[in-house]
CSV table of C-alpha atoms (C1' of nucleotides) in Angstrom, one decimal:
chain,number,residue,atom,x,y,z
Z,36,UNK,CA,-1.1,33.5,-25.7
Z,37,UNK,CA,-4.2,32.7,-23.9
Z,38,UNK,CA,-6.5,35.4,-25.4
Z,39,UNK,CA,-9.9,34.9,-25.1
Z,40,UNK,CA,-10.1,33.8,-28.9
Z,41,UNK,CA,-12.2,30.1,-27.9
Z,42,UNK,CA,-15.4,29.9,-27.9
Z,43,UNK,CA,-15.7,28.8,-24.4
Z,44,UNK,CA,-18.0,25.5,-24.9
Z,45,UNK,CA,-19.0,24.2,-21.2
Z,46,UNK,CA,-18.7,25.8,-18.3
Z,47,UNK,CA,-17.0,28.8,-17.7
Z,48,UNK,CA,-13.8,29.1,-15.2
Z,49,UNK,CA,-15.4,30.0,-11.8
Z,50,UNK,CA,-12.6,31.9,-10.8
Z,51,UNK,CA,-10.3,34.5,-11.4
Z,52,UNK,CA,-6.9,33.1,-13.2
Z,53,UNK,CA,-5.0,35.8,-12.5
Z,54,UNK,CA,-6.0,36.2,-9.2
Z,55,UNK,CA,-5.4,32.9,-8.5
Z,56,UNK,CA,-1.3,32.8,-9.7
Z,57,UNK,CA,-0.9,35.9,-7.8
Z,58,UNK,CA,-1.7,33.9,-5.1
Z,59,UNK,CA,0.4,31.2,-6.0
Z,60,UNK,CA,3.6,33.5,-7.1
Z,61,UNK,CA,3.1,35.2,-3.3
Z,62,UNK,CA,3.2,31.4,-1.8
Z,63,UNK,CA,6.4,30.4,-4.3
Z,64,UNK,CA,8.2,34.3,-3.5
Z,65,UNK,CA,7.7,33.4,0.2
Z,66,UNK,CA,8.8,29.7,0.4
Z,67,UNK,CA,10.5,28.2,-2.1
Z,68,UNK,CA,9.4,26.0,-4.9
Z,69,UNK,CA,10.1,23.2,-2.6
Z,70,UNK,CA,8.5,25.1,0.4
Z,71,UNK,CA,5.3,25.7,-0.8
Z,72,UNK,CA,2.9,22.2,-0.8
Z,73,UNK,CA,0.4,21.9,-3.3
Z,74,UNK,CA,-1.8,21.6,-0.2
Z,75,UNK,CA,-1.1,24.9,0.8
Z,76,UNK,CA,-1.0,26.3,-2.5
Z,77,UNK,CA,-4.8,25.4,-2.7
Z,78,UNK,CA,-5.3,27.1,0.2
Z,79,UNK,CA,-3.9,30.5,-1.1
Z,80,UNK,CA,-5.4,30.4,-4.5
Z,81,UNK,CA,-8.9,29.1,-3.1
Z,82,UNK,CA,-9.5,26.5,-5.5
Z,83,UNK,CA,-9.7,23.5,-5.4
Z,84,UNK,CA,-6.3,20.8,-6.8
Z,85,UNK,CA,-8.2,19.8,-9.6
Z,86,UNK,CA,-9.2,23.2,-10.5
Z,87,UNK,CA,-5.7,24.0,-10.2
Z,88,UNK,CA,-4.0,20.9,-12.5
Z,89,UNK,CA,-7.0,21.9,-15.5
Z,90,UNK,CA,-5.6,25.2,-15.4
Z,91,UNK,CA,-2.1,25.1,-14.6
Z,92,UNK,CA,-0.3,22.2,-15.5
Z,93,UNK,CA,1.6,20.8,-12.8
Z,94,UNK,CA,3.4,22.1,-9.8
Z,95,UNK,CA,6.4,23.2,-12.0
Z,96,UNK,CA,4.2,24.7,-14.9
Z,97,UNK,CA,2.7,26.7,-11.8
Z,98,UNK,CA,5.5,28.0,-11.0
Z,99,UNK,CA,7.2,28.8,-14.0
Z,100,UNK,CA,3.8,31.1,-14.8
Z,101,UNK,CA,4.4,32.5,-11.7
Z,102,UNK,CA,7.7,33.6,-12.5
Z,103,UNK,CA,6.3,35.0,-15.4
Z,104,UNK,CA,4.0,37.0,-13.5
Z,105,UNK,CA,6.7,38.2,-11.1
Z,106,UNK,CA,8.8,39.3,-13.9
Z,107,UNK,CA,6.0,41.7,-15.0
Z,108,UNK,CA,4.9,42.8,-12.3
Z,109,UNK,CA,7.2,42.9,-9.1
Z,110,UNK,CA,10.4,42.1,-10.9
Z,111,UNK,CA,9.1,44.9,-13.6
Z,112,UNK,CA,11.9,47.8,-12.6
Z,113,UNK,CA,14.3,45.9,-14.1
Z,114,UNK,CA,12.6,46.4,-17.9
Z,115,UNK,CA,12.0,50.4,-16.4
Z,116,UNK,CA,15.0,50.9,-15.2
Z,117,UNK,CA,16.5,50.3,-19.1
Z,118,UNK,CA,15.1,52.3,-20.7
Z,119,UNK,CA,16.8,55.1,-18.5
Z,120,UNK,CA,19.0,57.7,-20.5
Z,121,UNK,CA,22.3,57.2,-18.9
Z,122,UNK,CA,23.9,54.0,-17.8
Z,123,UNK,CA,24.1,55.7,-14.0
Z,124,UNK,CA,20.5,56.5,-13.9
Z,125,UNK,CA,20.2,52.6,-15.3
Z,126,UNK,CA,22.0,51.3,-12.2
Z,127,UNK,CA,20.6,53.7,-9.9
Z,128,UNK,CA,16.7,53.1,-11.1
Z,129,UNK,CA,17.8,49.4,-10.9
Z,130,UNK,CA,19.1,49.0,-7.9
Z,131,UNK,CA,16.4,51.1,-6.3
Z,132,UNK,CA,13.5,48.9,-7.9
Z,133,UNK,CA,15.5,46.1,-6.3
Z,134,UNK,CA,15.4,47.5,-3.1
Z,135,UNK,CA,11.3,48.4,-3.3
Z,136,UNK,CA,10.6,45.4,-4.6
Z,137,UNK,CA,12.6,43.0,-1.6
Z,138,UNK,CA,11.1,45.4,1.0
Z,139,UNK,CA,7.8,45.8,-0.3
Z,140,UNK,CA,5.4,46.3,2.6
Z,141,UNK,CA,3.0,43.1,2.8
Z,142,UNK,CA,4.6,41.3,0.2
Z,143,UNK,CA,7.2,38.6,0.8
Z,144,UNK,CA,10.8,40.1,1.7
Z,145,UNK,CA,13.6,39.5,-1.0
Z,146,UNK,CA,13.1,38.0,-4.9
Z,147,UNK,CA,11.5,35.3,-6.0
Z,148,UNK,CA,13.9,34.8,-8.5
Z,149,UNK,CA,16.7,34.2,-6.2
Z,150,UNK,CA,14.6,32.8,-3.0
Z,151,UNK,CA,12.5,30.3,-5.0
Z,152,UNK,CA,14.6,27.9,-6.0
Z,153,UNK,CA,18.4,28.7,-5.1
Z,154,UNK,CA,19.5,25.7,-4.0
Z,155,UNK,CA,17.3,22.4,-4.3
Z,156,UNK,CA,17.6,18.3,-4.6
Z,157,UNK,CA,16.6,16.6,-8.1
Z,158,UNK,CA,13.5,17.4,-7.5
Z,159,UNK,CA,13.7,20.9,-8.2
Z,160,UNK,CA,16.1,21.4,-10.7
Z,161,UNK,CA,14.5,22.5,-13.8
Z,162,UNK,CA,13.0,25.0,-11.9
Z,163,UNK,CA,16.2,26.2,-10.1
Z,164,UNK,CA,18.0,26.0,-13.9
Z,165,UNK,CA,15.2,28.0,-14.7
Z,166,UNK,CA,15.5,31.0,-12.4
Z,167,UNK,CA,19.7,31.0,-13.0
Z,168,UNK,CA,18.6,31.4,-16.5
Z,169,UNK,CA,16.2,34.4,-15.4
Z,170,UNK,CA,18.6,36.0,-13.3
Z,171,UNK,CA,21.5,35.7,-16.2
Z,172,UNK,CA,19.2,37.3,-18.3
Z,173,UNK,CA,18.7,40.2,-16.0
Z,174,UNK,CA,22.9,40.5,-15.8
Z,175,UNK,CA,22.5,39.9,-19.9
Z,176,UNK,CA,20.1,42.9,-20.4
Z,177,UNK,CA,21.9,45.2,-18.6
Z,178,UNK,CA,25.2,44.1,-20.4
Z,179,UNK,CA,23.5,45.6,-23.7
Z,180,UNK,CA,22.1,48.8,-22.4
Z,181,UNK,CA,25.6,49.5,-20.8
Z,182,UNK,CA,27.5,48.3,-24.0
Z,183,UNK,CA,25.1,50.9,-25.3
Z,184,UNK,CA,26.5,53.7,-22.9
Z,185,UNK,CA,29.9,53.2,-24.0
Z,186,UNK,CA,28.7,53.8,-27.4
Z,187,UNK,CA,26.9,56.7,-26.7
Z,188,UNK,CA,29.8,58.2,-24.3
Z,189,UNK,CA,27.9,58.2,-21.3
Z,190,UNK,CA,30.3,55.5,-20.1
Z,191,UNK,CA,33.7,55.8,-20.6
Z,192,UNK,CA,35.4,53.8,-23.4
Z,193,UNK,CA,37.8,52.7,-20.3
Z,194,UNK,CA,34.9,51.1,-18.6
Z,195,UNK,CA,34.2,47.3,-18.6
Z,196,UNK,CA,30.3,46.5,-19.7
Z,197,UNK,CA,30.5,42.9,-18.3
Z,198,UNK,CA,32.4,43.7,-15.1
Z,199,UNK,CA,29.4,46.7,-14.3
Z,200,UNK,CA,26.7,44.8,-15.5
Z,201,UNK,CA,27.7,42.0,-13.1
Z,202,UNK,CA,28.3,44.4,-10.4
Z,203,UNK,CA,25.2,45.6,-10.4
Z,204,UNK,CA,23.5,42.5,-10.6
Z,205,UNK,CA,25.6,41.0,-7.8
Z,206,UNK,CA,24.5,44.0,-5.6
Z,207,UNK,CA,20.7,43.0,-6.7
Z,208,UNK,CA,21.3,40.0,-5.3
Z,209,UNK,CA,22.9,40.7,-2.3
Z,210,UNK,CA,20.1,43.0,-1.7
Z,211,UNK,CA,17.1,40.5,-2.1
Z,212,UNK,CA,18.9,37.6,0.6
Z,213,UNK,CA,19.6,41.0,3.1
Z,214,UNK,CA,15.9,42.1,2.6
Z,215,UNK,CA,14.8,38.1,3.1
Z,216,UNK,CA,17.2,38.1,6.1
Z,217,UNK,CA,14.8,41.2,7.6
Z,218,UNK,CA,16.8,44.2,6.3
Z,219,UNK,CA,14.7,47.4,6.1
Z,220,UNK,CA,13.9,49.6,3.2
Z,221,UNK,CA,16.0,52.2,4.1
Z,222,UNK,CA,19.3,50.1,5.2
Z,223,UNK,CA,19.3,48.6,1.7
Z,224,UNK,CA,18.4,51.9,-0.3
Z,225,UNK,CA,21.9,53.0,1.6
Z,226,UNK,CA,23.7,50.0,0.5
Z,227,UNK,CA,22.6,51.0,-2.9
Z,228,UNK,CA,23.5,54.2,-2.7
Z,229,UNK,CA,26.8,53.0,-1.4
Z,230,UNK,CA,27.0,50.5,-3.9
Z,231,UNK,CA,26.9,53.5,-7.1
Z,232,UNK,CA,29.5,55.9,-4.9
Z,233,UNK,CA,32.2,54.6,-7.8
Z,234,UNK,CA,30.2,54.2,-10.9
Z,235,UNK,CA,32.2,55.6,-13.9
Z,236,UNK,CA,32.0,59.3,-14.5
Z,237,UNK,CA,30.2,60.2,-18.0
E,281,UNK,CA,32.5,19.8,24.3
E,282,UNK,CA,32.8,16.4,22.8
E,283,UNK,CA,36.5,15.7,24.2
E,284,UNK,CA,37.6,12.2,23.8
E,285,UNK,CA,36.8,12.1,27.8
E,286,UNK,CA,34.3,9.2,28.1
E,287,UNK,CA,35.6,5.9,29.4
E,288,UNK,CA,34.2,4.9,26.2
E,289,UNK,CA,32.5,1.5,27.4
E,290,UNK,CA,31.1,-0.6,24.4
E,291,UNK,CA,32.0,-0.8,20.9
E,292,UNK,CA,33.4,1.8,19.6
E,293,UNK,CA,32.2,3.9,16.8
E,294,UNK,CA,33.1,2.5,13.1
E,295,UNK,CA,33.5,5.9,11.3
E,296,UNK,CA,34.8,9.2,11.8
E,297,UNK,CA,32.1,11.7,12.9
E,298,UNK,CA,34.4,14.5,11.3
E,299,UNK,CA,34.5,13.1,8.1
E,300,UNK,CA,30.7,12.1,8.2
E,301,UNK,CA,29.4,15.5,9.0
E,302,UNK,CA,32.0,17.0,6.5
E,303,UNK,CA,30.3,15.4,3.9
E,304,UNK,CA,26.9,16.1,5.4
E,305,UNK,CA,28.0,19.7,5.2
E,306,UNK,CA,28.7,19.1,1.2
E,307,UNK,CA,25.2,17.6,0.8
E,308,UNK,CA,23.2,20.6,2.6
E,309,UNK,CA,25.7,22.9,1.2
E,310,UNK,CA,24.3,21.8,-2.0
E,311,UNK,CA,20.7,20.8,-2.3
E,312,UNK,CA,19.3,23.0,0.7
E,313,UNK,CA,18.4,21.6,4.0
E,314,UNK,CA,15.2,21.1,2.6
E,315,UNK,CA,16.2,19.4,-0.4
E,316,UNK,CA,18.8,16.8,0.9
E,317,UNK,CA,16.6,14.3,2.0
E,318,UNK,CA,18.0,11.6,4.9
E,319,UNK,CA,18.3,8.9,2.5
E,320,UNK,CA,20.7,11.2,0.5
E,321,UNK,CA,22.4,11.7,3.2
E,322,UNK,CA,22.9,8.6,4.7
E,323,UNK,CA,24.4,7.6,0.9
E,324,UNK,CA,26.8,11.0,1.3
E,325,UNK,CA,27.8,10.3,5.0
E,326,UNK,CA,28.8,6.4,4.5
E,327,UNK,CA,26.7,5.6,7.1
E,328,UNK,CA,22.8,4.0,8.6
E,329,UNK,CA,20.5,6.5,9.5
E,330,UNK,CA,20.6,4.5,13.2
E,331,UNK,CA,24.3,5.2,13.6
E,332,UNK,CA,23.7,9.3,12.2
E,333,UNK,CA,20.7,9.4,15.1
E,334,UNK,CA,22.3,8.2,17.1
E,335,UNK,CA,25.3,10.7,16.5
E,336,UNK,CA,24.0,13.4,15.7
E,337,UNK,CA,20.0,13.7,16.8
E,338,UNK,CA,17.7,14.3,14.3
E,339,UNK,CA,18.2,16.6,10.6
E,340,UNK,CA,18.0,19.6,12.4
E,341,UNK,CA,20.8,19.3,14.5
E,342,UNK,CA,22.8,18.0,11.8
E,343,UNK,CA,22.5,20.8,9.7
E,344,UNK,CA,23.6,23.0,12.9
E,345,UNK,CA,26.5,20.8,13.7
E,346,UNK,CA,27.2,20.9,9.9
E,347,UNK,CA,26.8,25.0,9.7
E,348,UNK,CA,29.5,24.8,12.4
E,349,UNK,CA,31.8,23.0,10.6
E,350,UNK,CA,31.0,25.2,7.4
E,351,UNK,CA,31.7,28.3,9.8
E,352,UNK,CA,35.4,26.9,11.0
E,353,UNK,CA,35.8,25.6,7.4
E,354,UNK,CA,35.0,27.1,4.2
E,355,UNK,CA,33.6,30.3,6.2
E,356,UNK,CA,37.1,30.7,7.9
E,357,UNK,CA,38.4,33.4,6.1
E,358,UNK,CA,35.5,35.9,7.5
E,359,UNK,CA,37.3,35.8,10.7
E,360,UNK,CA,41.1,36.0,8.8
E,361,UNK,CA,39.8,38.8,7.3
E,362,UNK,CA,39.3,40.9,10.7
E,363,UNK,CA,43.0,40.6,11.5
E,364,UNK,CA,43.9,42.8,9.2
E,365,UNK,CA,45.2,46.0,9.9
E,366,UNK,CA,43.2,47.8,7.8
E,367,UNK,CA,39.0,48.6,7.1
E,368,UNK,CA,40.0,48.2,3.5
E,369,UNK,CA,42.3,45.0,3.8
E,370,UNK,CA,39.4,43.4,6.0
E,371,UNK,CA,36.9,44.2,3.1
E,372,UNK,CA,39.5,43.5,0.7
E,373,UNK,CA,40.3,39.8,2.3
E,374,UNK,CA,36.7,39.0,2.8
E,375,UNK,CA,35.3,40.0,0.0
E,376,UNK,CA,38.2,37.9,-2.1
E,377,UNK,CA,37.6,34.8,0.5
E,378,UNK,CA,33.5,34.9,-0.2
E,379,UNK,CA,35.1,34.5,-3.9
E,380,UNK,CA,37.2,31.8,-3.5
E,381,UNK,CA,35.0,29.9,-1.2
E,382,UNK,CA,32.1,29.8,-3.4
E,383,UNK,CA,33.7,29.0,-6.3
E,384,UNK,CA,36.1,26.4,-4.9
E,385,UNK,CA,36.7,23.9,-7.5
E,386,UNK,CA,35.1,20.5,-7.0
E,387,UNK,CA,33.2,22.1,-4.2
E,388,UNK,CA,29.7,23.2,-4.0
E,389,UNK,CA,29.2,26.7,-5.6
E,390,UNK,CA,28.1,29.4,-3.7
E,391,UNK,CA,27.3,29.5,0.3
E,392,UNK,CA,25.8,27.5,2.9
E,393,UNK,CA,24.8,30.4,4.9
E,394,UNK,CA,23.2,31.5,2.1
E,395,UNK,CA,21.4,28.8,0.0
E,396,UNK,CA,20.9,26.2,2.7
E,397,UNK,CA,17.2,27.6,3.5
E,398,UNK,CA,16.9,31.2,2.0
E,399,UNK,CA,13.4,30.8,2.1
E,400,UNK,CA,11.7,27.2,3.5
E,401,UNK,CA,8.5,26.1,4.4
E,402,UNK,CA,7.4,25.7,8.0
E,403,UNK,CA,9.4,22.6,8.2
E,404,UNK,CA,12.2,24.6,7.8
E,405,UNK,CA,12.1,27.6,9.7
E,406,UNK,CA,14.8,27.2,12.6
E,407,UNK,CA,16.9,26.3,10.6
E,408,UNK,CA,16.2,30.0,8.3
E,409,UNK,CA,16.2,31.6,10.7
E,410,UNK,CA,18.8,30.0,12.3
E,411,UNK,CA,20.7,31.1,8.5
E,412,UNK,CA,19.5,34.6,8.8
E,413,UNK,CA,20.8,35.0,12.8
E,414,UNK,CA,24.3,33.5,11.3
E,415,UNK,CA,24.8,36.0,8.1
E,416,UNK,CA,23.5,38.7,10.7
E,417,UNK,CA,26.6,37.9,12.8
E,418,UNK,CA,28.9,37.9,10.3
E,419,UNK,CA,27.5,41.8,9.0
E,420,UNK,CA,28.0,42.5,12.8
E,421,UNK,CA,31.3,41.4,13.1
E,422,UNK,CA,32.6,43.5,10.5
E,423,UNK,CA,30.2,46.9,11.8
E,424,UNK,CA,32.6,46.2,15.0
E,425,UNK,CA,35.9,46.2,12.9
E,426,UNK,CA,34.9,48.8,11.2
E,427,UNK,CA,33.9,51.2,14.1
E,428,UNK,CA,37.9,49.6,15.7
E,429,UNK,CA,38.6,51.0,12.4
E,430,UNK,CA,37.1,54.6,12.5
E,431,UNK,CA,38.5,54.9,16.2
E,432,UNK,CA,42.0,54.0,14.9
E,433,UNK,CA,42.1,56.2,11.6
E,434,UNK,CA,42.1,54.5,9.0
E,435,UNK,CA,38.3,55.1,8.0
E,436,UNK,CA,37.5,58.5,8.2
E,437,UNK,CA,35.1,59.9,10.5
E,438,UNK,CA,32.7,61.2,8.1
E,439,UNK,CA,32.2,57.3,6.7
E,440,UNK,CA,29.3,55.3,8.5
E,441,UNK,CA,30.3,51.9,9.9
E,442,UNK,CA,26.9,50.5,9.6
E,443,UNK,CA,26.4,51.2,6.2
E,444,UNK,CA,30.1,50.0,5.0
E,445,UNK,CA,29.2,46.2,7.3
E,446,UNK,CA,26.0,46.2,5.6
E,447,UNK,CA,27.5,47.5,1.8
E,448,UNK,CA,30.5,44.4,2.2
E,449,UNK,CA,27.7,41.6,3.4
E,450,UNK,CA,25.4,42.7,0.9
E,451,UNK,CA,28.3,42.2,-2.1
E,452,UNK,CA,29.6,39.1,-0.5
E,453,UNK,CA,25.6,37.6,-0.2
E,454,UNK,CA,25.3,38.6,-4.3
E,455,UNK,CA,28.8,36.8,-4.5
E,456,UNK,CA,27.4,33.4,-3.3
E,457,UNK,CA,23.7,33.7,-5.7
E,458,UNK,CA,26.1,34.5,-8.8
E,459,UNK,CA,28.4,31.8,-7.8
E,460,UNK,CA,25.5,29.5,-7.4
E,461,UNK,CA,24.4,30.2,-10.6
E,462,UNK,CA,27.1,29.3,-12.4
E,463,UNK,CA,29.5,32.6,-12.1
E,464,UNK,CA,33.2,31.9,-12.5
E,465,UNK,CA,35.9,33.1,-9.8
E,466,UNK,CA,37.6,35.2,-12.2
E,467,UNK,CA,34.3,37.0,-13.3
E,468,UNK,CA,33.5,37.4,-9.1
E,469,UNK,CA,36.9,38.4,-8.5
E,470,UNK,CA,36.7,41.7,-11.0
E,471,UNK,CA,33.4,41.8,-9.1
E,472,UNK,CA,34.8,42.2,-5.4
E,473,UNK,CA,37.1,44.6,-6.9
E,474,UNK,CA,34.8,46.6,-8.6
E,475,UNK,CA,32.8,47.1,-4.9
E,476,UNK,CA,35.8,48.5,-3.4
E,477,UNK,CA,36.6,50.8,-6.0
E,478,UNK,CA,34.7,53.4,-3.8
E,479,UNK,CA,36.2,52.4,-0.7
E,480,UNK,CA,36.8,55.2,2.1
E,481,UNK,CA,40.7,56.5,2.0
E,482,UNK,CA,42.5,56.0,4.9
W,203,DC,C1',33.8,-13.9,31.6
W,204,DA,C1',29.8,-10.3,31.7
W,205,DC,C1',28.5,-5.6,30.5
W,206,DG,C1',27.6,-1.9,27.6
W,207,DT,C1',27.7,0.2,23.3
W,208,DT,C1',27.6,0.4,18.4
W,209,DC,C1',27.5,-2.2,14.3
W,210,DA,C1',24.8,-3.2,9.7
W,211,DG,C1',20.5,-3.9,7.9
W,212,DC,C1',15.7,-4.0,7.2
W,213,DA,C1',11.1,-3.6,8.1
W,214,DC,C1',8.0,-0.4,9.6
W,215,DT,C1',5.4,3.8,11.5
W,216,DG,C1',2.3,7.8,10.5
W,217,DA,C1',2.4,11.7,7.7
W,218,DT,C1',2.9,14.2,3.7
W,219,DC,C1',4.3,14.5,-1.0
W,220,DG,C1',2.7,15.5,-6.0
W,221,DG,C1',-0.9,13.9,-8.8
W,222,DT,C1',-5.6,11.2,-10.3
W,223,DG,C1',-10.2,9.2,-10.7
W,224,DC,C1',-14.7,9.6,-10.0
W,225,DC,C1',-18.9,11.7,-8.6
W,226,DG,C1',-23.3,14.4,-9.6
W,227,DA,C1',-24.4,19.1,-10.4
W,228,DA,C1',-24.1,23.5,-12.7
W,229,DA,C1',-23.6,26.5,-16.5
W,230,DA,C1',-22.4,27.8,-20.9
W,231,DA,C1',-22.9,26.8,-26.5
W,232,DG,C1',-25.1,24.6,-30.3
J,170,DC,C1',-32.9,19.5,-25.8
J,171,DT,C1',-27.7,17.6,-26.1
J,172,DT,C1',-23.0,18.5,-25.7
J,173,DT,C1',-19.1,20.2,-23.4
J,174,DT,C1',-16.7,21.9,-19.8
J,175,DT,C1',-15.9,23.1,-15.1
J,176,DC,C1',-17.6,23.0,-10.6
J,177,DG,C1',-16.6,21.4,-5.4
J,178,DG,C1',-15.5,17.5,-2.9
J,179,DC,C1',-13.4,13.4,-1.4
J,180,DA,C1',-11.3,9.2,-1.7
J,181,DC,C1',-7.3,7.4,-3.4
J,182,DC,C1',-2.8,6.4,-5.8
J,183,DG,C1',2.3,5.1,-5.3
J,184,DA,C1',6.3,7.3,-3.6
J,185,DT,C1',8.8,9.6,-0.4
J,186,DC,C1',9.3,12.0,3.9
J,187,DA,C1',11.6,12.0,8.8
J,188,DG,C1',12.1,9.0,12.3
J,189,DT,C1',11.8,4.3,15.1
J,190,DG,C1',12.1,-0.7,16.5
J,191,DC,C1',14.3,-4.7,16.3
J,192,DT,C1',17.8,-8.2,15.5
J,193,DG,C1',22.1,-10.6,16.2
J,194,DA,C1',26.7,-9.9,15.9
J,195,DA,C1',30.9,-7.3,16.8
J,196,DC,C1',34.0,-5.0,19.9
J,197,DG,C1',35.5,-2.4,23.4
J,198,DT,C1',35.9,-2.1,29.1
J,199,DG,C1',36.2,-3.8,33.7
DNA sequence: CACGTTCAGCACTGATCGGTGCCGAAAAAG
DNA sequence: CTTTTTCGGCACCGATCAGTGCTGAACGTG
């Protein structure tokens, strides 16, 4: 996408881009799209608003690369955890990324995808469409790769893809607004546990 | 508290404070507190923003008095649910009430507690953590029921209390983000009954 | 009647919002 | 060199934010 391939006329960037929407992602995971000021948001990424808008976009086209970066990096498990041989070992890898990731020391508590834009006025709405989309495609991914289990007989033909696939992401999601209501690491890793107590035998 | 016990000198008041903060509690319930802004709510409520100051103090306390009014209301069947007789009917009914109540049709999807300030800005940190202190009780609650429950026999002694509370909350808080994203109540409803599959026998 | 309160409405505050324009300087490519 | 781009910085934009002051009338009580 944005390979070094120009031939840089002018100037070059003073700063670091990526470190720079790491900061920003940490400032949007931790306060919401709406939350997080573009005044603070300067402040994180130390550079200055200008610097920002020529590299960025806008606020929303900040954010939405944020996301981006979340999903491959924090939100990264997920993609892991599928390509687990067993449709338990999926859940179970899944649900425990979920948990590391929400309770991740020094990091914000809970998921940006969920915490960043859950609820919002006008303002916010492509960006709150945008992370239902996100999350939906989590549910959507692990749909396949369990749809694939029944195939391959590690789930039973009996079993319901779309019901366990939304299960599990429900329990995700559950997990990130415990961890951003202060929940600990181990509390939520036994919820999870919990949570897999009834998954189909193979 | 507010009885009808003033003399009431003066004019009196030409709306109904119920029916004002009922649709206050729609709007926050909503956009967020942060993202219902006082000129959308004075449009929602029917009323000036004098006569809501003058009611109901600033936007703070109206979202309180509102989260109130959401706990009595569309929150009501957390506290139906631990009358029942059993650990698994009180997980049963409040787990299908979080259903029903976040996908209740022409009402806001998903739950105040939840998305009204998941995550929020300075500006917005009572009332979070005012949020987090509330979905807190509500875990607590049923860790109390559930402990009434292991005393009486119906959950075994072996199970742990504290994880089942925080297992039940967990599901119900992924209820309301799958709700607010557009989940239907029949695909939350397999869902809730998917999470008790596992449930402790009696 | 007078008193006290609320009414609707509208202008208004200071602050902050997201977003721009402009500046001269600096650093690369040609 | 010139050209091109970004730099830091700062003032500034119109809009909106939460919250207030003020007005004159309406409507109750004593």
């Amino acid at each position: 996408m944005d390979a070094p391939q120009k031939a840089q006329i002018g100037r070059p960037r003073g700063f670091d881009a990526d470190d720079a929407l790491e900061q920003a992602m940490l400032l949007f995971w931790k306060q919401g799209y709406e939350g997080a000021s573009l005044t603070e948001l300067e402040a994180a990424m130390g550079i200055t608003r200008k610097s920002m808008y020529a590299a960025f976009g806008n606020k929303e086209e900040l954010f939405l690369k944020a996301l981006q970066r979340y999903t491959v990096g924090p939100a990264a498990y997920s993609f892991e955890s599928l390509r687990q041989p067993t449709a338990r070992q999926v859940a179970t890898m899944f649900l425990a990324g979920s948990v590391r990731s929400s309770t991740w020391p020094g990091g914000p508590a809970g998921c940006m995808g969920v915490q960043g834009a859950l609820s919002t006025g006008e303002a916010g709405r492509v960006v709150r469409d945008t992370l239902a989309v996100w999350r939906d495609g989590g549910r959507a991914a692990l749909l396949d790769r369990f749809r694939q289990s029944v195939d391959e007989g590690d789930l039973p033909p009996t079993s319901d893809p779309e019901v366990l696939a939304r299960y599990v992401m429900t329990v995700a999601n559950g997990i990130a607004v415990q961890a951003a209501g202060g929940a600990t690491r181990e509390e939520l890793q036994q919820v999870a546990d919990a949570a897999l107590k009834s998954w189909p035998p193979a």
